[in-house]
GROMACS .gro file of C-alpha atoms in nm:
model
  186
    1THR     CA    1   0.000   0.000   0.000
    2ARG     CA    2   0.107   0.361  -0.057
    3SER     CA    3   0.090   0.635   0.204
    4LEU     CA    4  -0.078   0.964   0.126
    5ARG     CA    5   0.181   1.242   0.106
    6THR     CA    6   0.090   1.495   0.372
    7SER     CA    7   0.327   1.782   0.307
    8ALA     CA    8   0.441   1.976   0.005
    9PRO     CA    9   0.767   2.171  -0.031
   10GLY     CA   10   0.781   2.442   0.232
   11GLY     CA   11   0.584   2.231   0.480
   12ARG     CA   12   0.240   2.326   0.352
   13CYS     CA   13  -0.023   2.059   0.387
   14ARG     CA   14  -0.145   1.905   0.062
   15VAL     CA   15  -0.426   1.702   0.214
   16THR     CA   16  -0.767   1.841   0.132
   17ALA     CA   17  -1.073   1.672   0.275
   18ARG     CA   18  -1.437   1.752   0.326
   19ARG     CA   19  -1.669   1.628   0.595
   20GLU     CA   20  -1.877   1.459   0.325
   21MET     CA   21  -1.572   1.268   0.202
   22SER     CA   22  -1.614   0.989   0.455
   23MET     CA   23  -1.976   0.941   0.350
   24TYR     CA   24  -1.884   0.877  -0.014
   25THR     CA   25  -1.551   0.703   0.023
   26ARG     CA   26  -1.602   0.467   0.317
   27GLY     CA   27  -1.514   0.121   0.190
   28ASN     CA   28  -1.397   0.261  -0.144
   29THR     CA   29  -1.161  -0.009  -0.267
   30MET     CA   30  -1.002   0.218  -0.530
   31MET     CA   31  -0.905   0.469  -0.257
   32ASP     CA   32  -0.789   0.181  -0.036
   33LYS     CA   33  -0.564   0.044  -0.313
   34LEU     CA   34  -0.429   0.387  -0.396
   35TYR     CA   35  -0.359   0.517  -0.046
   36GLY     CA   36  -0.372   0.212   0.179
   37THR     CA   37  -0.576   0.128   0.484
   38LYS     CA   38  -0.330  -0.014   0.738
   39ALA     CA   39  -0.134   0.169   1.005
   40ASP     CA   40   0.242   0.196   0.951
   41GLY     CA   41   0.491   0.019   1.183
   42GLY     CA   42   0.501   0.315   1.425
   43GLY     CA   43   0.131   0.290   1.494
   44MET     CA   44   0.032   0.613   1.315
   45ASP     CA   45  -0.246   0.568   1.064
   46THR     CA   46  -0.115   0.705   0.734
   47SER     CA   47  -0.405   0.573   0.531
   48TRP     CA   48  -0.630   0.822   0.357
   49GLN     CA   49  -0.897   0.757   0.624
   50GLY     CA   50  -0.651   0.827   0.906
   51ILE     CA   51  -0.529   1.150   0.748
   52PHE     CA   52  -0.890   1.265   0.705
   53ASN     CA   53  -0.989   1.182   1.062
   54ARG     CA   54  -0.692   1.369   1.209
   55SER     CA   55  -0.757   1.686   1.010
   56HIS     CA   56  -1.128   1.724   1.088
   57THR     CA   57  -1.269   1.913   1.385
   58ALA     CA   58  -1.634   1.973   1.458
   59PRO     CA   59  -1.771   2.320   1.374
   60VAL     CA   60  -1.830   2.543   1.678
   61ALA     CA   61  -2.111   2.801   1.673
   62ILE     CA   62  -2.025   3.139   1.824
   63ARG     CA   63  -2.264   3.375   2.005
   64ALA     CA   64  -2.087   3.698   2.105
   65GLU     CA   65  -2.189   3.889   2.415
   66GLY     CA   66  -2.224   4.260   2.347
   67THR     CA   67  -2.413   4.212   2.021
   68ALA     CA   68  -2.781   4.174   1.939
   69ALA     CA   69  -2.908   3.816   1.921
   70PRO     CA   70  -2.935   3.678   1.567
   71GLY     CA   71  -3.271   3.758   1.411
   72GLY     CA   72  -3.300   3.425   1.233
   73HIS     CA   73  -3.186   3.063   1.233
   74TYR     CA   74  -2.810   3.116   1.203
   75SER     CA   75  -2.494   3.157   1.410
   76GLN     CA   76  -2.310   3.486   1.436
   77ALA     CA   77  -1.998   3.290   1.346
   78VAL     CA   78  -1.883   2.933   1.306
   79VAL     CA   79  -1.525   2.831   1.380
   80HIS     CA   80  -1.401   2.526   1.192
   81ASN     CA   81  -1.048   2.395   1.143
   82GLY     CA   82  -0.878   2.720   1.242
   83THR     CA   83  -1.106   2.951   1.047
   84ALA     CA   84  -1.386   3.178   1.171
   85TYR     CA   85  -1.670   3.238   0.927
   86VAL     CA   86  -1.856   3.547   1.048
   87ALA     CA   87  -2.216   3.604   0.935
   88GLY     CA   88  -2.332   3.934   0.789
   89MET     CA   89  -2.335   4.205   1.055
   90LEU     CA   90  -2.598   4.476   1.030
   91PRO     CA   91  -2.598   4.810   1.216
   92ILE     CA   92  -2.800   4.679   1.512
   93ARG     CA   93  -2.678   4.766   1.861
   94ALA     CA   94  -2.652   4.515   2.147
   95ASP     CA   95  -2.983   4.640   2.292
   96GLY     CA   96  -3.155   4.561   1.960
   97SER     CA   97  -3.192   4.923   1.848
   98LYS     CA   98  -3.126   4.990   1.482
   99GLU     CA   99  -2.887   5.256   1.356
  100LEU     CA  100  -3.072   5.413   1.064
  101GLY     CA  101  -2.864   5.731   1.043
  102SER     CA  102  -2.593   5.815   0.793
  103LEU     CA  103  -2.391   5.554   0.606
  104GLU     CA  104  -2.092   5.640   0.824
  105ASP     CA  105  -2.291   5.580   1.145
  106GLN     CA  106  -2.432   5.253   1.012
  107ALA     CA  107  -2.088   5.136   0.899
  108ALA     CA  108  -1.937   5.209   1.241
  109VAL     CA  109  -2.202   5.002   1.423
  110ALA     CA  110  -2.182   4.712   1.173
  111LEU     CA  111  -1.799   4.705   1.184
  112ASN     CA  112  -1.796   4.716   1.565
  113ASN     CA  113  -2.038   4.421   1.567
  114LEU     CA  114  -1.803   4.241   1.327
  115LYS     CA  115  -1.505   4.307   1.557
  116THR     CA  116  -1.694   4.181   1.863
  117VAL     CA  117  -1.788   3.855   1.689
  118VAL     CA  118  -1.437   3.809   1.541
  119GLU     CA  119  -1.286   3.846   1.889
  120ALA     CA  120  -1.547   3.612   2.042
  121SER     CA  121  -1.434   3.359   1.780
  122GLY     CA  122  -1.078   3.369   1.913
  123SER     CA  123  -0.942   3.587   1.635
  124SER     CA  124  -0.861   3.955   1.580
  125LEU     CA  125  -0.893   4.221   1.313
  126GLU     CA  126  -0.530   4.158   1.216
  127ASP     CA  127  -0.624   3.798   1.134
  128VAL     CA  128  -0.921   3.881   0.910
  129VAL     CA  129  -0.840   3.741   0.565
  130HIS     CA  130  -1.151   3.836   0.367
  131VAL     CA  131  -1.433   4.087   0.402
  132ARG     CA  132  -1.753   4.102   0.194
  133VAL     CA  133  -1.952   4.425   0.203
  134TYR     CA  134  -2.312   4.456   0.082
  135ILE     CA  135  -2.386   4.820   0.013
  136VAL     CA  136  -2.691   5.011  -0.112
  137ASP     CA  137  -2.637   5.289  -0.369
  138VAL     CA  138  -2.273   5.194  -0.414
  139ASP     CA  139  -2.186   5.496  -0.631
  140THR     CA  140  -2.281   5.738  -0.353
  141ASN     CA  141  -2.205   5.529  -0.045
  142TRP     CA  142  -1.884   5.351  -0.139
  143PRO     CA  143  -1.642   5.644  -0.081
  144LYS     CA  144  -1.805   5.710   0.258
  145PHE     CA  145  -1.785   5.346   0.360
  146ASN     CA  146  -1.427   5.310   0.237
  147GLY     CA  147  -1.319   5.596   0.465
  148VAL     CA  148  -1.479   5.441   0.774
  149TYR     CA  149  -1.344   5.097   0.677
  150GLY     CA  150  -0.987   5.225   0.633
  151ASP     CA  151  -0.992   5.396   0.973
  152PHE     CA  152  -1.141   5.084   1.133
  153PHE     CA  153  -0.891   4.829   0.993
  154GLY     CA  154  -0.586   5.059   1.008
  155GLN     CA  155  -0.277   4.882   0.876
  156ALA     CA  156  -0.460   4.553   0.821
  157LYS     CA  157  -0.571   4.509   0.461
  158PRO     CA  158  -0.776   4.191   0.422
  159ALA     CA  159  -0.899   4.085   0.080
  160ARG     CA  160  -1.234   4.247   0.013
  161ALA     CA  161  -1.535   4.214  -0.216
  162VAL     CA  162  -1.808   4.473  -0.260
  163VAL     CA  163  -2.157   4.362  -0.357
  164PRO     CA  164  -2.388   4.641  -0.473
  165VAL     CA  165  -2.745   4.565  -0.364
  166PRO     CA  166  -3.074   4.746  -0.431
  167ASN     CA  167  -3.178   4.731  -0.063
  168LEU     CA  168  -3.111   4.560   0.269
  169HIS     CA  169  -3.333   4.444   0.555
  170TYR     CA  170  -3.492   4.723   0.767
  171GLY     CA  171  -3.372   4.986   0.517
  172PHE     CA  172  -3.006   4.951   0.619
  173LEU     CA  173  -2.739   5.081   0.384
  174VAL     CA  174  -2.459   4.834   0.469
  175GLU     CA  175  -2.394   4.477   0.585
  176VAL     CA  176  -2.048   4.330   0.648
  177GLU     CA  177  -1.927   3.969   0.679
  178CYS     CA  178  -1.579   3.819   0.700
  179VAL     CA  179  -1.353   3.518   0.726
  180ALA     CA  180  -1.070   3.522   0.981
  181ALA     CA  181  -0.786   3.291   1.080
  182VAL     CA  182  -0.798   3.166   1.438
  183ARG     CA  183  -0.443   3.141   1.574
  184GLY     CA  184  -0.342   2.841   1.776
  185SER     CA  185  -0.628   2.619   1.658
  186ALA     CA  186  -0.605   2.299   1.459
   0.00000   0.00000   0.00000
């Protein structure tokens, strides 16, 4: 049997697996022939099943204190395998009141909510790797948002996508979501 190579040049992991993988590949004789199924002499399972089982952790739902409770059936964030996936944050204060003022005021509340959830996830603004912004009337509101965003993130410059939308829930002008690395996790 052959062992699955687990590291590429530079030490980066080449193993990619999905939770669903075990459902479709359990007992797959082609995978067994290709990667093996038995543990090596040292007792470590180097089969494709063993590699998969070691790399998978259960998703953890995050509910951050200091933010309004989610208004639907979703988590504010989910941490999985060292990554925090933060749901869209709207300009709603912890007490449930809605900020319906200027774009700048709405952006400040939404970004502060984002920061609170990122930190509750065990990460920080410096570890945010991607931000997606949904913005109403992008031609008018984008320069305003970009100013608030730049001040908020400072030297950190995560990748970013802007999605122009015709409207948002409750008449909000902006919604922000992100993905962040969680240091020290598997």
